[in-house]
Tab-separated table of C-alpha atoms in Angstrom:
chain	number	residue	atom	x	y	z
A	1	VAL	CA	-7.213	-20.430	2.216
A	2	SER	CA	-8.666	-19.338	-0.897
A	3	SER	CA	-12.411	-19.812	-2.123
A	4	VAL	CA	-10.829	-22.637	-4.596
A	5	GLY	CA	-9.394	-24.269	-1.699
A	6	ARG	CA	-12.888	-24.312	0.222
A	7	ARG	CA	-14.442	-25.346	-2.280
A	8	ASP	CA	-11.864	-28.330	-2.451
A	9	ASN	CA	-12.314	-29.384	1.118
A	10	LEU	CA	-15.816	-28.485	0.555
A	11	ASN	CA	-15.739	-31.553	-1.688
A	12	LYS	CA	-13.501	-33.257	0.698
A	13	LEU	CA	-16.069	-33.375	3.534
A	14	THR	CA	-18.994	-34.281	1.130
A	15	GLU	CA	-16.163	-38.048	0.311
A	16	ALA	CA	-16.042	-38.251	3.464
A	17	GLY	CA	-20.568	-38.488	4.666
A	18	ILE	CA	-20.222	-35.238	6.131
A	19	ASN	CA	-22.755	-32.796	5.450
A	20	ALA	CA	-21.836	-29.397	4.665
A	21	PHE	CA	-24.633	-27.922	4.781
A	22	PRO	CA	-27.096	-29.463	7.757
A	23	SER	CA	-30.651	-28.835	7.658
A	24	THR	CA	-31.273	-30.021	11.093
A	25	THR	CA	-31.621	-27.030	14.027
A	26	PHE	CA	-28.869	-26.447	16.466
A	27	GLU	CA	-29.709	-25.804	19.479
A	28	VAL	CA	-27.454	-23.550	21.775
A	29	THR	CA	-27.781	-23.258	25.136
A	30	ALA	CA	-25.598	-20.883	26.568
A	31	THR	CA	-23.338	-17.420	24.339
A	32	THR	CA	-19.631	-16.942	24.500
A	33	LYS	CA	-20.509	-13.322	26.785
A	34	GLU	CA	-22.799	-15.272	29.355
A	35	ILE	CA	-20.147	-18.033	30.178
A	36	LYS	CA	-17.185	-15.445	30.479
A	37	ASP	CA	-18.949	-13.399	32.553
A	38	ASN	CA	-20.419	-15.905	35.245
A	39	PHE	CA	-17.880	-19.006	35.051
A	40	LYS	CA	-16.042	-18.877	37.727
A	41	GLU	CA	-13.170	-21.346	38.139
A	42	GLY	CA	-14.362	-24.305	40.867
A	43	ASP	CA	-17.769	-23.746	39.764
A	44	THR	CA	-20.237	-26.287	39.054
A	45	THR	CA	-22.029	-24.587	36.325
A	46	TYR	CA	-21.861	-24.370	32.812
A	47	GLN	CA	-20.786	-28.375	32.364
A	48	GLU	CA	-23.534	-29.330	29.448
A	49	VAL	CA	-23.602	-26.093	26.912
A	50	THR	CA	-23.812	-25.824	23.999
A	51	LEU	CA	-22.525	-23.155	21.748
A	52	ALA	CA	-22.142	-22.560	18.158
A	53	GLY	CA	-20.356	-19.481	16.067
A	54	ARG	CA	-17.564	-19.186	13.454
A	55	LEU	CA	-14.524	-21.102	14.076
A	56	MET	CA	-11.427	-17.851	14.263
A	57	SER	CA	-8.817	-19.124	14.956
A	58	ARG	CA	-6.928	-22.717	15.462
A	59	ARG	CA	-3.466	-24.155	16.768
A	60	ILE	CA	-3.448	-27.848	15.921
A	61	MET	CA	-0.909	-30.231	18.716
A	62	GLY	CA	-0.950	-33.248	17.415
A	63	LYS	CA	-3.449	-34.920	19.280
A	64	ALA	CA	-5.165	-32.178	20.390
A	65	SER	CA	-6.150	-28.339	19.707
A	66	PHE	CA	-7.073	-25.071	20.424
A	67	ALA	CA	-9.505	-22.622	18.279
A	68	GLU	CA	-10.950	-19.671	18.816
A	69	LEU	CA	-15.612	-19.774	18.487
A	70	GLN	CA	-17.027	-16.494	17.930
A	71	ASP	CA	-20.701	-16.030	18.480
A	72	SER	CA	-22.997	-13.337	18.160
A	73	GLU	CA	-21.865	-12.377	21.797
A	74	GLY	CA	-18.516	-12.221	21.115
A	75	ARG	CA	-15.339	-14.775	21.765
A	76	ILE	CA	-14.058	-17.668	23.227
A	77	GLN	CA	-11.185	-20.350	23.142
A	78	ILE	CA	-12.582	-23.971	23.182
A	79	TYR	CA	-10.596	-26.648	23.252
A	80	ILE	CA	-10.927	-30.323	21.121
A	81	SER	CA	-8.978	-33.342	21.505
A	82	ARG	CA	-8.932	-36.171	19.542
A	83	ASP	CA	-10.442	-38.933	21.712
A	84	ASP	CA	-12.811	-37.031	22.103
A	85	ILE	CA	-14.637	-36.160	19.952
A	86	CYS	CA	-14.180	-39.558	17.893
A	87	PRO	CA	-14.561	-41.559	20.761
A	88	GLY	CA	-14.640	-45.117	18.506
A	89	ASP	CA	-11.815	-46.591	15.703
A	90	ASP	CA	-12.864	-42.978	12.805
A	91	LYS	CA	-10.959	-40.495	13.712
A	92	VAL	CA	-11.801	-38.860	10.867
A	93	LEU	CA	-13.756	-35.230	12.203
A	94	TYR	CA	-10.561	-34.130	13.842
A	95	ASN	CA	-7.786	-36.070	12.396
A	96	ASP	CA	-8.830	-34.578	8.383
A	97	ALA	CA	-11.783	-32.894	9.176
A	98	PHE	CA	-11.062	-30.288	11.729
A	99	LYS	CA	-7.727	-30.230	10.984
A	100	LYS	CA	-7.545	-29.842	6.762
A	101	TRP	CA	-11.129	-29.589	5.707
A	102	PHE	CA	-12.516	-26.777	8.064
A	103	ASP	CA	-11.786	-23.462	7.315
A	104	LEU	CA	-11.742	-19.937	9.090
A	105	GLY	CA	-14.987	-18.783	8.593
A	106	ASP	CA	-16.503	-21.804	9.200
A	107	PHE	CA	-19.686	-22.398	11.103
A	108	ILE	CA	-18.932	-24.592	14.035
A	109	GLY	CA	-21.708	-26.104	16.262
A	110	ILE	CA	-20.018	-27.421	20.023
A	111	LYS	CA	-21.532	-29.153	23.350
A	112	GLY	CA	-18.955	-29.665	25.765
A	113	TYR	CA	-18.282	-27.933	29.521
A	114	ALA	CA	-16.714	-24.296	30.404
A	115	PHE	CA	-12.881	-24.716	32.122
A	116	TYR	CA	-10.380	-22.698	32.906
A	117	THR	CA	-6.708	-22.937	31.758
A	118	GLN	CA	-3.247	-23.216	33.797
A	119	VAL	CA	-3.012	-20.235	32.685
A	120	GLY	CA	-6.328	-18.567	33.757
A	121	GLU	CA	-8.236	-18.361	30.379
A	122	CYS	CA	-12.264	-19.626	30.646
A	123	SER	CA	-12.703	-22.244	27.873
A	124	VAL	CA	-14.912	-24.808	26.847
A	125	HIS	CA	-14.294	-28.803	26.386
A	126	VAL	CA	-15.564	-29.658	23.119
A	127	THR	CA	-16.836	-33.643	23.885
A	128	GLU	CA	-19.228	-33.174	20.202
A	129	LEU	CA	-18.483	-31.284	17.031
A	130	THR	CA	-20.820	-30.668	14.521
A	131	LEU	CA	-19.688	-28.538	11.033
A	132	LEU	CA	-23.010	-26.298	10.355
A	133	SER	CA	-22.064	-23.969	7.621
A	134	LYS	CA	-19.558	-24.392	5.272
A	135	SER	CA	-17.591	-21.048	4.970
A	136	LEU	CA	-17.216	-20.809	0.829
A	137	LYS	CA	-14.908	-17.344	0.529
A	138	PRO	CA	-12.368	-16.044	2.911
A	139	LEU	CA	-12.499	-13.860	6.190
A	140	PRO	CA	-9.851	-10.903	6.471
A	141	VAL	CA	-7.529	-12.459	9.065
A	142	VAL	CA	-6.556	-9.873	11.595
A	143	LYS	CA	-4.232	-10.296	13.780
A	144	LYS	CA	-3.934	-9.138	17.996
A	145	ASP	CA	-0.716	-8.876	19.425
A	146	ASP	CA	-0.508	-9.353	23.681
A	147	GLU	CA	-0.770	-5.412	23.865
A	148	GLY	CA	-3.754	-5.183	21.981
A	149	ASN	CA	-1.819	-3.625	19.283
A	150	VAL	CA	-4.346	-4.767	15.160
A	151	TYR	CA	-2.315	-5.895	12.435
A	152	ASP	CA	-4.317	-6.492	9.197
A	153	ALA	CA	-6.961	-4.308	9.662
A	154	PHE	CA	-10.038	-4.647	7.985
A	155	THR	CA	-10.052	-0.577	7.564
A	156	ASP	CA	-10.708	0.202	4.156
A	157	PRO	CA	-13.864	2.487	3.698
A	158	GLU	CA	-15.446	0.713	0.508
A	159	GLN	CA	-14.756	-2.237	1.500
A	160	ARG	CA	-16.577	-1.830	4.283
A	161	TYR	CA	-19.567	-0.599	3.273
A	162	ARG	CA	-19.811	-2.962	0.570
A	163	GLN	CA	-19.200	-6.021	2.447
A	164	ARG	CA	-20.770	-5.036	6.049
A	165	TYR	CA	-21.720	-8.385	6.886
A	166	VAL	CA	-17.682	-8.626	6.517
A	167	ASP	CA	-17.058	-5.852	8.762
A	168	LEU	CA	-19.629	-6.460	11.316
A	169	VAL	CA	-17.699	-10.530	11.667
A	170	VAL	CA	-14.222	-9.149	11.693
A	171	ASN	CA	-14.579	-5.416	13.767
A	172	SER	CA	-15.984	-6.271	16.860
A	173	HIS	CA	-16.549	-2.394	17.538
A	174	VAL	CA	-19.265	-1.680	14.249
A	175	LYS	CA	-21.595	-4.314	15.881
A	176	ASP	CA	-21.407	-2.140	19.365
A	177	VAL	CA	-22.732	1.032	17.654
A	178	PHE	CA	-25.400	-0.615	15.503
A	179	VAL	CA	-26.694	-1.790	18.789
A	180	LYS	CA	-26.265	1.867	20.591
A	181	ARG	CA	-28.083	3.261	17.448
A	182	SER	CA	-30.899	0.214	17.710
A	183	LYS	CA	-30.917	0.976	20.748
A	184	MET	CA	-31.389	4.633	20.940
A	185	TYR	CA	-34.675	4.327	17.857
A	186	ASN	CA	-36.563	1.980	19.880
A	187	SER	CA	-36.009	4.604	22.977
A	188	MET	CA	-36.879	7.635	20.816
A	189	ARG	CA	-40.150	4.954	19.543
A	190	GLU	CA	-41.222	4.150	22.926
A	191	TYR	CA	-41.285	7.602	23.762
A	192	LEU	CA	-43.140	8.419	20.676
A	193	ASN	CA	-45.412	6.175	20.687
A	194	ASN	CA	-46.190	6.632	24.376
A	195	LYS	CA	-47.560	10.177	23.462
A	196	GLY	CA	-49.939	8.954	20.790
A	197	TYR	CA	-47.338	10.017	17.877
A	198	LEU	CA	-47.477	7.350	14.582
A	199	GLU	CA	-44.612	6.220	12.859
A	200	VAL	CA	-44.413	7.170	9.074
A	201	GLU	CA	-41.317	6.173	6.537
A	202	THR	CA	-40.023	10.139	5.057
A	203	PRO	CA	-37.482	10.230	2.657
A	204	ILE	CA	-35.087	12.223	4.293
A	205	LEU	CA	-31.251	11.951	5.577
A	206	GLN	CA	-30.655	10.549	8.972
A	207	PRO	CA	-30.071	13.357	11.716
A	208	LEU	CA	-27.727	12.183	13.826
A	209	TYR	CA	-28.730	11.979	17.132
A	210	VAL	CA	-26.102	9.816	18.715
A	211	ALA	CA	-22.762	11.867	20.325
A	212	ILE	CA	-22.057	11.884	23.819
A	213	ASP	CA	-24.745	8.900	24.842
A	214	LEU	CA	-22.972	6.956	21.757
A	215	HIS	CA	-19.254	8.235	21.914
A	216	GLY	CA	-18.684	9.952	25.526
A	217	THR	CA	-17.378	13.319	23.449
A	218	THR	CA	-19.287	15.763	21.489
A	219	GLU	CA	-16.843	15.523	18.737
A	220	VAL	CA	-17.056	12.512	15.793
A	221	GLN	CA	-14.224	11.378	13.256
A	222	VAL	CA	-16.072	10.641	10.758
A	223	GLY	CA	-13.209	9.615	7.859
A	224	ASP	CA	-10.487	12.326	8.205
A	225	ASN	CA	-12.507	14.638	9.972
A	226	ILE	CA	-14.104	15.423	12.995
A	227	ILE	CA	-17.194	16.740	13.016
A	228	ASN	CA	-18.163	19.101	16.513
A	229	PHE	CA	-21.760	18.599	17.907
A	230	GLN	CA	-21.125	21.105	20.817
A	231	ARG	CA	-23.861	24.035	21.122
A	232	PRO	CA	-24.485	26.649	20.275
A	233	TRP	CA	-24.995	25.331	16.240
A	234	LYS	CA	-24.381	28.621	13.574
A	235	ARG	CA	-27.470	29.049	12.575
A	236	TYR	CA	-27.779	31.012	8.482
A	237	THR	CA	-30.897	31.645	6.511
A	238	MET	CA	-30.761	29.816	3.067
A	239	TYR	CA	-30.429	33.585	1.986
A	240	GLU	CA	-27.850	33.866	5.575
A	241	ALA	CA	-25.772	30.633	3.964
A	242	ILE	CA	-26.043	31.435	-0.082
A	243	GLN	CA	-23.860	35.141	0.512
A	244	HIS	CA	-21.281	33.658	3.404
A	245	PHE	CA	-20.388	31.223	1.314
A	246	THR	CA	-20.060	32.823	-1.575
A	247	GLY	CA	-19.872	36.757	-0.923
A	248	ILE	CA	-23.071	37.531	-2.783
A	249	ASP	CA	-25.945	38.917	-1.563
A	250	ILE	CA	-29.366	37.336	-3.941
A	251	SER	CA	-31.874	38.387	-1.352
A	252	ASP	CA	-33.107	41.739	-3.448
A	253	MET	CA	-32.061	39.770	-7.020
A	254	ASP	CA	-35.048	38.915	-9.431
A	255	GLU	CA	-35.345	35.703	-10.946
A	256	ASP	CA	-33.234	36.739	-14.440
A	257	GLN	CA	-30.297	38.225	-11.818
A	258	LEU	CA	-30.135	35.108	-10.189
A	259	ARG	CA	-29.615	33.437	-13.158
A	260	LYS	CA	-26.728	35.294	-14.935
A	261	THR	CA	-25.018	34.995	-10.919
A	262	ALA	CA	-25.704	30.831	-10.769
A	263	ARG	CA	-23.687	30.936	-14.230
A	264	GLU	CA	-20.811	33.258	-12.675
A	265	LEU	CA	-20.526	30.876	-9.934
A	266	HIS	CA	-20.580	27.613	-12.868
A	267	VAL	CA	-24.110	26.490	-11.053
A	268	PRO	CA	-25.836	24.632	-13.492
A	269	VAL	CA	-29.089	26.347	-14.711
A	270	ASP	CA	-32.616	24.279	-15.210
A	271	ASN	CA	-34.167	27.287	-18.362
């Protein structure tokens, strides 16, 4: 749904008396990963859970629907029955709000209990549904088939760097890099703090430490290029580097000769 359509849905929610941006706190009691890792079929655990996250997909089947909720830890399937979330005569929350006015990317809160579907997928049966925040801009719809092949992926480098928040939402592996980098920095800080070092901010480019521990290999794909961090690394003095890449030895040149050589190499010179 486009941004215009989302604003129309926002107006319809408001007219129906549903607050699209409630200010009340919504306390969660579990995460998607926690439930999927720990809940086993037949368990009596996770029978009263509260989750919050983005609505990432939706399959409407009349009076009941399956959807997918994504929180900070992952995704889980949720099952929503009209009569469960609308026990009275008023069915607007399901028939209109959820089926028509909720959009992919909206933040929702749910209460319910964990169960396994007939095909063996860990899911949450929703008993209460709350809209926590309306998403007014559409997310890229990344599709994945049963074999794991990805279609319409959000891969354009310009868009990914300018809209990092979108990148983190639709590309789960990107967040994994951020998490690993944060753990690495924390480990380094803890070690240096214990040695009495003082951390200061300096205006330097960030070096890449990050290769075997993070990628399992010394080779890292950067754009279309592969950078190999395997030692030993080639070492140059400044003079040697200039001679290697230009073929000119400047080590014995005076200032006038340096200026002349720079002009011949089309290097800008500030008199």
